[in-house]
């Protein structure tokens, strides 16, 4: 018996076109280009705008602010216009800071300044007063907040070539041991491999002389070497920052007579006529007693309140036409 075998013929498949020969339609290319253009435009909106040019003659005080990851100097349009003559009871402190600032403005060697002591005694006001006095001689002030102290090298680089003289002002400064701004300030004051800019000084105010908290257990680190007492490493580290300020200016609480003299000064400033009367004296002392402080700030607050009451009383007594 003969068996016939059937064979199946399979047609060869068509070869796929090579990948290199693929071409996108023109419409798809256009859509892809449009999408890429929209992406670039969106990213451009996210990028920070360039900082505006600084008009150094348009203002004498500036604030350093960081926005969208970019730092810039913003002019202070309404600065505190206090004069040195308005600061009462701090004649020694005024003389020290005024002399140092005069040296700096005139191009002579001068020191960084640390103003410390009791609250409300005129530390910040003294810095503002010397700025107002020497602004016509191209003194400028840049206020830097504690959280922005890491930007100090950037600020110094931006102003080092300017002809003006700059005070970098840090108000109410204090640190905890692990804060990064602490080391940044040390470096700017004295400690960087680069020399300090000769047209920049740092003026700082603080209620703490060494700018950092001091704890009882740090006394246990002190060592006796013969007749001498040597501080421990923790205390040495804290002192190392304040020692970088060449001029220390200390402020103390005012006596009652000094407080009342400041009250009289500000009452005269506001045009009050019954200065020194028993009524004013008693009211001023009661005001200080209620705030547990006899400071220049408390005297200023009392004078504003008293003058405002007097003015309002006179207005109410006027006959209405």
mmCIF file of C-alpha atoms in Angstrom:
data_model
loop_
_atom_site.group_PDB
_atom_site.id
_atom_site.type_symbol
_atom_site.label_atom_id
_atom_site.label_comp_id
_atom_site.label_asym_id
_atom_site.label_seq_id
_atom_site.Cartn_x
_atom_site.Cartn_y
_atom_site.Cartn_z
ATOM 1 C CA UNK A 1 0.000 0.000 0.000
ATOM 2 C CA UNK A 2 1.380 3.227 -1.024
ATOM 3 C CA UNK A 3 1.008 6.169 1.395
ATOM 4 C CA UNK A 4 1.335 9.638 0.002
ATOM 5 C CA UNK A 5 2.779 12.344 2.267
ATOM 6 C CA UNK A 6 1.363 15.789 1.893
ATOM 7 C CA UNK A 7 3.737 18.635 2.347
ATOM 8 C CA UNK A 8 2.576 22.097 3.550
ATOM 9 C CA UNK A 9 4.222 24.971 1.859
ATOM 10 C CA UNK A 10 4.580 28.011 4.162
ATOM 11 C CA UNK A 11 5.018 31.421 2.545
ATOM 12 C CA UNK A 12 8.001 33.330 3.900
ATOM 13 C CA UNK A 13 7.092 36.233 6.263
ATOM 14 C CA UNK A 14 7.835 39.822 5.298
ATOM 15 C CA UNK A 15 10.886 41.231 7.045
ATOM 16 C CA UNK A 16 10.135 44.108 9.464
ATOM 17 C CA UNK A 17 11.547 47.415 8.370
ATOM 18 C CA UNK A 18 14.777 48.402 10.073
ATOM 19 C CA UNK A 19 14.395 50.613 13.170
ATOM 20 C CA UNK A 20 16.685 53.177 11.649
ATOM 21 C CA UNK A 21 14.258 53.700 8.831
ATOM 22 C CA UNK A 22 11.300 54.657 11.090
ATOM 23 C CA UNK A 23 10.054 58.192 10.608
ATOM 24 C CA UNK A 24 7.440 60.040 12.715
ATOM 25 C CA UNK A 25 4.693 61.793 10.855
ATOM 26 C CA UNK A 26 5.092 65.562 10.586
ATOM 27 C CA UNK A 27 2.037 66.169 12.808
ATOM 28 C CA UNK A 28 3.546 64.092 15.633
ATOM 29 C CA UNK A 29 6.817 66.017 15.400
ATOM 30 C CA UNK A 30 4.936 69.297 15.615
ATOM 31 C CA UNK A 31 3.039 68.162 18.717
ATOM 32 C CA UNK A 32 6.289 67.028 20.354
ATOM 33 C CA UNK A 33 7.978 70.372 19.652
ATOM 34 C CA UNK A 34 5.003 72.284 21.077
ATOM 35 C CA UNK A 35 5.059 70.191 24.264
ATOM 36 C CA UNK A 36 8.793 70.796 24.712
ATOM 37 C CA UNK A 37 8.301 74.537 24.239
ATOM 38 C CA UNK A 38 5.529 74.632 26.857
ATOM 39 C CA UNK A 39 7.759 72.724 29.290
ATOM 40 C CA UNK A 40 10.606 75.209 28.841
ATOM 41 C CA UNK A 41 8.226 78.157 29.384
ATOM 42 C CA UNK A 42 6.882 76.548 32.568
ATOM 43 C CA UNK A 43 10.367 76.014 33.965
ATOM 44 C CA UNK A 44 11.263 79.633 33.149
ATOM 45 C CA UNK A 45 8.391 80.828 35.370
ATOM 46 C CA UNK A 46 9.718 78.717 38.240
ATOM 47 C CA UNK A 47 13.209 80.224 38.052
ATOM 48 C CA UNK A 48 13.736 83.179 40.436
ATOM 49 C CA UNK A 49 13.716 86.592 38.830
ATOM 50 C CA UNK A 50 17.079 88.352 38.800
ATOM 51 C CA UNK A 51 17.588 90.649 41.782
ATOM 52 C CA UNK A 52 16.884 94.310 40.957
ATOM 53 C CA UNK A 53 19.813 96.692 40.795
ATOM 54 C CA UNK A 54 20.532 98.372 44.130
ATOM 55 C CA UNK A 55 20.305 102.154 44.349
ATOM 56 C CA UNK A 56 22.932 102.851 47.010
ATOM 57 C CA UNK A 57 22.067 106.566 46.981
ATOM 58 C CA UNK A 58 18.328 105.972 47.266
ATOM 59 C CA UNK A 59 18.548 104.534 50.798
ATOM 60 C CA UNK A 60 21.080 104.274 53.597
ATOM 61 C CA UNK A 61 19.649 101.204 55.351
ATOM 62 C CA UNK A 62 18.915 97.817 53.804
ATOM 63 C CA UNK A 63 17.622 94.421 54.867
ATOM 64 C CA UNK A 64 18.940 91.111 53.591
ATOM 65 C CA UNK A 65 16.055 88.798 52.703
ATOM 66 C CA UNK A 66 16.015 85.363 51.098
ATOM 67 C CA UNK A 67 13.108 84.613 48.760
ATOM 68 C CA UNK A 68 12.675 81.569 46.540
ATOM 69 C CA UNK A 69 16.173 80.475 47.435
ATOM 70 C CA UNK A 70 17.720 83.774 46.353
ATOM 71 C CA UNK A 71 19.102 86.453 48.657
ATOM 72 C CA UNK A 72 18.666 90.141 47.937
ATOM 73 C CA UNK A 73 19.110 93.524 49.576
ATOM 74 C CA UNK A 74 15.888 95.462 50.095
ATOM 75 C CA UNK A 75 15.992 99.206 50.910
ATOM 76 C CA UNK A 76 14.450 100.483 54.141
ATOM 77 C CA UNK A 77 12.351 103.428 53.016
ATOM 78 C CA UNK A 78 11.233 104.624 56.478
ATOM 79 C CA UNK A 79 14.145 104.246 58.850
ATOM 80 C CA UNK A 80 14.159 105.270 62.522
ATOM 81 C CA UNK A 81 15.531 108.825 62.579
ATOM 82 C CA UNK A 82 16.837 109.023 66.120
ATOM 83 C CA UNK A 83 19.733 111.330 67.029
ATOM 84 C CA UNK A 84 22.581 110.754 69.454
ATOM 85 C CA UNK A 85 21.275 113.661 71.538
ATOM 86 C CA UNK A 86 18.047 111.696 72.135
ATOM 87 C CA UNK A 87 19.919 108.926 73.971
ATOM 88 C CA UNK A 88 20.106 109.890 77.635
ATOM 89 C CA UNK A 89 22.078 108.241 80.439
ATOM 90 C CA UNK A 90 24.495 106.425 78.114
ATOM 91 C CA UNK A 91 27.120 109.093 77.477
ATOM 92 C CA UNK A 92 30.093 106.730 77.874
ATOM 93 C CA UNK A 93 28.594 104.191 75.483
ATOM 94 C CA UNK A 94 27.765 106.916 72.941
ATOM 95 C CA UNK A 95 31.333 108.182 73.021
ATOM 96 C CA UNK A 96 32.813 104.713 72.414
ATOM 97 C CA UNK A 97 30.556 103.762 69.503
ATOM 98 C CA UNK A 98 30.663 107.227 67.929
ATOM 99 C CA UNK A 99 34.481 107.272 68.031
ATOM 100 C CA UNK A 100 34.763 103.794 66.502
ATOM 101 C CA UNK A 101 32.272 104.663 63.747
ATOM 102 C CA UNK A 102 34.050 107.938 62.958
ATOM 103 C CA UNK A 103 37.329 106.056 62.533
ATOM 104 C CA UNK A 104 35.639 103.565 60.229
ATOM 105 C CA UNK A 105 33.955 106.201 58.047
ATOM 106 C CA UNK A 106 37.203 108.151 57.683
ATOM 107 C CA UNK A 107 39.100 105.059 56.529
ATOM 108 C CA UNK A 108 41.069 104.542 59.738
ATOM 109 C CA UNK A 109 41.293 101.143 61.496
ATOM 110 C CA UNK A 110 38.167 100.329 63.547
ATOM 111 C CA UNK A 111 36.674 97.360 65.373
ATOM 112 C CA UNK A 112 33.614 95.177 65.168
ATOM 113 C CA UNK A 113 31.284 96.156 68.016
ATOM 114 C CA UNK A 114 29.268 94.047 70.454
ATOM 115 C CA UNK A 115 26.700 95.983 72.516
ATOM 116 C CA UNK A 116 25.389 93.962 75.454
ATOM 117 C CA UNK A 117 23.430 94.510 78.636
ATOM 118 C CA UNK A 118 20.047 95.296 80.086
ATOM 119 C CA UNK A 119 17.049 95.360 77.794
ATOM 120 C CA UNK A 120 15.627 98.685 76.652
ATOM 121 C CA UNK A 121 18.726 100.711 77.512
ATOM 122 C CA UNK A 122 19.489 101.987 74.007
ATOM 123 C CA UNK A 123 21.719 99.383 72.345
ATOM 124 C CA UNK A 124 19.810 99.227 69.062
ATOM 125 C CA UNK A 125 18.969 102.932 69.145
ATOM 126 C CA UNK A 126 22.658 103.800 69.422
ATOM 127 C CA UNK A 127 23.456 101.877 66.229
ATOM 128 C CA UNK A 128 20.619 103.672 64.405
ATOM 129 C CA UNK A 129 21.774 107.034 65.744
ATOM 130 C CA UNK A 130 25.360 106.677 64.453
ATOM 131 C CA UNK A 131 23.962 105.594 61.082
ATOM 132 C CA UNK A 132 21.879 108.777 60.917
ATOM 133 C CA UNK A 133 24.884 110.882 61.876
ATOM 134 C CA UNK A 134 27.315 109.390 59.351
ATOM 135 C CA UNK A 135 24.974 108.528 56.454
ATOM 136 C CA UNK A 136 25.956 111.757 54.628
ATOM 137 C CA UNK A 137 29.545 110.437 54.704
ATOM 138 C CA UNK A 138 28.518 107.290 52.807
ATOM 139 C CA UNK A 139 27.907 105.036 55.790
ATOM 140 C CA UNK A 140 25.366 102.327 54.974
ATOM 141 C CA UNK A 141 23.743 99.688 57.171
ATOM 142 C CA UNK A 142 22.589 96.177 56.231
ATOM 143 C CA UNK A 143 20.392 94.382 58.747
ATOM 144 C CA UNK A 144 20.849 90.606 58.761
ATOM 145 C CA UNK A 145 18.564 88.306 60.746
ATOM 146 C CA UNK A 146 20.055 85.441 62.714
ATOM 147 C CA UNK A 147 18.618 82.794 60.381
ATOM 148 C CA UNK A 148 20.398 84.474 57.443
ATOM 149 C CA UNK A 149 23.870 84.618 58.985
ATOM 150 C CA UNK A 150 24.975 81.755 56.747
ATOM 151 C CA UNK A 151 24.695 84.268 53.886
ATOM 152 C CA UNK A 152 27.240 86.659 55.415
ATOM 153 C CA UNK A 153 30.089 85.630 53.060
ATOM 154 C CA UNK A 154 27.765 86.194 50.082
ATOM 155 C CA UNK A 155 26.785 89.642 51.392
ATOM 156 C CA UNK A 156 30.399 90.652 52.013
ATOM 157 C CA UNK A 157 31.422 89.550 48.508
ATOM 158 C CA UNK A 158 28.598 91.659 47.021
ATOM 159 C CA UNK A 159 29.682 94.902 48.742
ATOM 160 C CA UNK A 160 33.447 94.536 49.184
ATOM 161 C CA UNK A 161 34.246 96.531 46.028
ATOM 162 C CA UNK A 162 31.799 99.364 46.806
ATOM 163 C CA UNK A 163 33.129 102.819 47.824
ATOM 164 C CA UNK A 164 30.641 103.079 50.720
ATOM 165 C CA UNK A 165 31.353 101.906 54.271
ATOM 166 C CA UNK A 166 29.000 99.182 55.514
ATOM 167 C CA UNK A 167 27.806 98.094 58.948
ATOM 168 C CA UNK A 168 26.378 94.580 59.005
ATOM 169 C CA UNK A 169 23.840 94.872 61.819
ATOM 170 C CA UNK A 170 22.619 91.876 63.837
ATOM 171 C CA UNK A 171 20.024 92.842 66.451
ATOM 172 C CA UNK A 172 19.187 90.874 69.617
ATOM 173 C CA UNK A 173 21.703 88.183 68.779
ATOM 174 C CA UNK A 174 22.014 84.932 70.721
ATOM 175 C CA UNK A 175 22.792 81.346 69.786
ATOM 176 C CA UNK A 176 22.310 77.813 70.917
ATOM 177 C CA UNK A 177 25.417 75.650 70.741
ATOM 178 C CA UNK A 178 24.444 73.748 67.571
ATOM 179 C CA UNK A 179 23.182 76.653 65.441
ATOM 180 C CA UNK A 180 24.994 76.964 62.075
ATOM 181 C CA UNK A 181 24.926 80.777 62.070
ATOM 182 C CA UNK A 182 27.242 80.758 65.090
ATOM 183 C CA UNK A 183 30.185 79.419 63.104
ATOM 184 C CA UNK A 184 29.352 81.563 60.065
ATOM 185 C CA UNK A 185 29.574 84.729 62.176
ATOM 186 C CA UNK A 186 32.856 83.586 63.719
ATOM 187 C CA UNK A 187 34.307 83.084 60.264
ATOM 188 C CA UNK A 188 33.269 86.520 59.004
ATOM 189 C CA UNK A 189 34.562 88.275 62.117
ATOM 190 C CA UNK A 190 37.931 86.547 62.186
ATOM 191 C CA UNK A 191 38.821 83.080 61.100
ATOM 192 C CA UNK A 192 38.451 82.786 57.336
ATOM 193 C CA UNK A 193 41.432 82.178 55.099
ATOM 194 C CA UNK A 194 40.475 85.336 53.195
ATOM 195 C CA UNK A 195 41.150 88.745 54.709
ATOM 196 C CA UNK A 196 38.238 90.740 56.101
ATOM 197 C CA UNK A 197 36.892 93.429 53.783
ATOM 198 C CA UNK A 198 38.148 96.829 54.916
ATOM 199 C CA UNK A 199 34.825 98.531 54.148
ATOM 200 C CA UNK A 200 32.706 96.191 56.324
ATOM 201 C CA UNK A 201 32.201 95.995 60.103
ATOM 202 C CA UNK A 202 29.780 93.958 62.195
ATOM 203 C CA UNK A 203 27.730 95.694 64.905
ATOM 204 C CA UNK A 204 25.673 93.292 67.038
ATOM 205 C CA UNK A 205 23.407 93.772 70.061
ATOM 206 C CA UNK A 206 22.580 91.098 72.617
ATOM 207 C CA UNK A 207 21.306 90.641 76.151
ATOM 208 C CA UNK A 208 24.043 87.996 76.592
ATOM 209 C CA UNK A 209 27.640 89.074 76.827
ATOM 210 C CA UNK A 210 28.950 85.859 75.278
ATOM 211 C CA UNK A 211 25.948 85.432 72.923
ATOM 212 C CA UNK A 212 25.252 81.902 74.151
ATOM 213 C CA UNK A 213 23.461 80.427 77.191
ATOM 214 C CA UNK A 214 25.608 79.571 80.197
ATOM 215 C CA UNK A 215 24.793 76.577 82.402
ATOM 216 C CA UNK A 216 25.665 75.684 85.979
ATOM 217 C CA UNK A 217 27.340 72.381 85.095
ATOM 218 C CA UNK A 218 29.897 74.234 82.963
ATOM 219 C CA UNK A 219 31.468 75.487 86.200
ATOM 220 C CA UNK A 220 32.538 71.900 86.905
ATOM 221 C CA UNK A 221 34.886 72.067 83.915
ATOM 222 C CA UNK A 222 37.014 74.816 85.481
ATOM 223 C CA UNK A 223 40.481 73.630 86.551
ATOM 224 C CA UNK A 224 42.789 74.925 89.253
ATOM 225 C CA UNK A 225 46.393 75.301 88.098
ATOM 226 C CA UNK A 226 48.362 76.532 91.057
ATOM 227 C CA UNK A 227 46.724 79.806 92.084
ATOM 228 C CA UNK A 228 44.995 80.234 88.721
ATOM 229 C CA UNK A 229 41.539 79.149 87.532
ATOM 230 C CA UNK A 230 41.286 77.944 83.925
ATOM 231 C CA UNK A 231 37.890 77.634 82.162
ATOM 232 C CA UNK A 232 36.879 74.385 80.498
ATOM 233 C CA UNK A 233 36.541 73.779 76.770
ATOM 234 C CA UNK A 234 32.811 74.556 76.691
ATOM 235 C CA UNK A 235 33.312 77.987 78.234
ATOM 236 C CA UNK A 236 36.304 78.693 76.018
ATOM 237 C CA UNK A 237 34.235 77.922 72.920
ATOM 238 C CA UNK A 238 31.503 80.318 74.011
ATOM 239 C CA UNK A 239 33.943 83.107 74.813
ATOM 240 C CA UNK A 240 35.716 82.634 71.458
ATOM 241 C CA UNK A 241 32.839 84.266 69.549
ATOM 242 C CA UNK A 242 32.441 87.378 71.691
ATOM 243 C CA UNK A 243 36.237 87.839 71.736
ATOM 244 C CA UNK A 244 36.174 88.342 67.980
ATOM 245 C CA UNK A 245 34.450 91.682 68.570
ATOM 246 C CA UNK A 246 37.211 94.189 69.187
ATOM 247 C CA UNK A 247 34.980 96.648 71.050
ATOM 248 C CA UNK A 248 32.649 95.582 73.883
ATOM 249 C CA UNK A 249 30.111 98.171 75.020
ATOM 250 C CA UNK A 250 28.092 97.321 78.138
ATOM 251 C CA UNK A 251 24.745 98.838 79.150
ATOM 252 C CA UNK A 252 23.346 98.834 82.687
ATOM 253 C CA UNK A 253 19.877 99.386 84.197
ATOM 254 C CA UNK A 254 19.070 103.032 84.902
ATOM 255 C CA UNK A 255 18.682 104.541 88.333
ATOM 256 C CA UNK A 256 15.395 106.233 89.232
ATOM 257 C CA UNK A 257 16.828 109.700 88.617
ATOM 258 C CA UNK A 258 18.224 108.647 85.217
ATOM 259 C CA UNK A 259 14.875 107.142 84.262
ATOM 260 C CA UNK A 260 12.999 110.325 85.208
ATOM 261 C CA UNK A 261 15.500 112.439 83.243
ATOM 262 C CA UNK A 262 14.792 110.318 80.150
ATOM 263 C CA UNK A 263 11.052 110.754 80.742
ATOM 264 C CA UNK A 264 11.528 114.542 80.857
ATOM 265 C CA UNK A 265 13.522 114.473 77.615
ATOM 266 C CA UNK A 266 10.837 112.631 75.692
ATOM 267 C CA UNK A 267 8.003 114.676 77.187
ATOM 268 C CA UNK A 268 9.780 117.807 75.934
ATOM 269 C CA UNK A 269 10.140 116.111 72.553
ATOM 270 C CA UNK A 270 6.342 115.713 72.410
ATOM 271 C CA UNK A 271 5.717 119.312 73.526
ATOM 272 C CA UNK A 272 4.375 118.536 77.025
ATOM 273 C CA UNK A 273 4.474 121.603 79.287
ATOM 274 C CA UNK A 274 4.055 120.162 82.806
ATOM 275 C CA UNK A 275 7.443 118.406 82.792
ATOM 276 C CA UNK A 276 8.804 117.598 86.244
ATOM 277 C CA UNK A 277 5.524 118.157 88.066
ATOM 278 C CA UNK A 278 4.716 115.823 90.997
ATOM 279 C CA UNK A 279 1.813 114.410 88.999
ATOM 280 C CA UNK A 280 4.024 113.480 86.039
ATOM 281 C CA UNK A 281 6.755 112.101 88.299
ATOM 282 C CA UNK A 282 4.343 109.860 90.194
ATOM 283 C CA UNK A 283 2.687 108.625 86.995
ATOM 284 C CA UNK A 284 6.061 107.855 85.410
ATOM 285 C CA UNK A 285 7.219 105.854 88.441
ATOM 286 C CA UNK A 286 3.944 103.924 88.550
ATOM 287 C CA UNK A 287 4.329 103.163 84.851
ATOM 288 C CA UNK A 288 7.825 101.742 85.448
ATOM 289 C CA UNK A 289 6.678 99.805 88.505
ATOM 290 C CA UNK A 290 3.922 98.140 86.511
ATOM 291 C CA UNK A 291 6.492 96.939 83.980
ATOM 292 C CA UNK A 292 9.201 96.011 86.504
ATOM 293 C CA UNK A 293 11.757 98.060 84.612
ATOM 294 C CA UNK A 294 13.226 101.562 84.519
ATOM 295 C CA UNK A 295 14.622 101.634 80.996
ATOM 296 C CA UNK A 296 14.799 104.125 78.187
ATOM 297 C CA UNK A 297 12.214 102.116 76.280
ATOM 298 C CA UNK A 298 9.781 102.258 79.209
ATOM 299 C CA UNK A 299 10.366 106.012 79.520
ATOM 300 C CA UNK A 300 9.619 106.427 75.799
ATOM 301 C CA UNK A 301 6.404 104.417 76.118
ATOM 302 C CA UNK A 302 5.255 106.474 79.121
ATOM 303 C CA UNK A 303 6.014 109.759 77.364
ATOM 304 C CA UNK A 304 3.994 108.724 74.316
ATOM 305 C CA UNK A 305 1.055 107.695 76.489
ATOM 306 C CA UNK A 306 1.144 110.840 78.623
ATOM 307 C CA UNK A 307 1.554 113.191 75.649
ATOM 308 C CA UNK A 308 -1.247 111.433 73.782
ATOM 309 C CA UNK A 309 -3.612 111.748 76.726
ATOM 310 C CA UNK A 310 -2.771 115.439 77.140
ATOM 311 C CA UNK A 311 -3.315 116.144 73.461
ATOM 312 C CA UNK A 312 -6.626 114.295 73.390
ATOM 313 C CA UNK A 313 -7.784 116.142 76.509
ATOM 314 C CA UNK A 314 -7.026 119.521 74.911
ATOM 315 C CA UNK A 315 -8.926 118.573 71.772
ATOM 316 C CA UNK A 316 -11.992 117.555 73.778
ATOM 317 C CA UNK A 317 -11.995 120.869 75.683
ATOM 318 C CA UNK A 318 -12.056 122.982 72.536
ATOM 319 C CA UNK A 319 -15.470 124.549 71.873
ATOM 320 C CA UNK A 320 -17.154 123.150 68.841
ATOM 321 C CA UNK A 321 -18.087 125.765 66.220
#
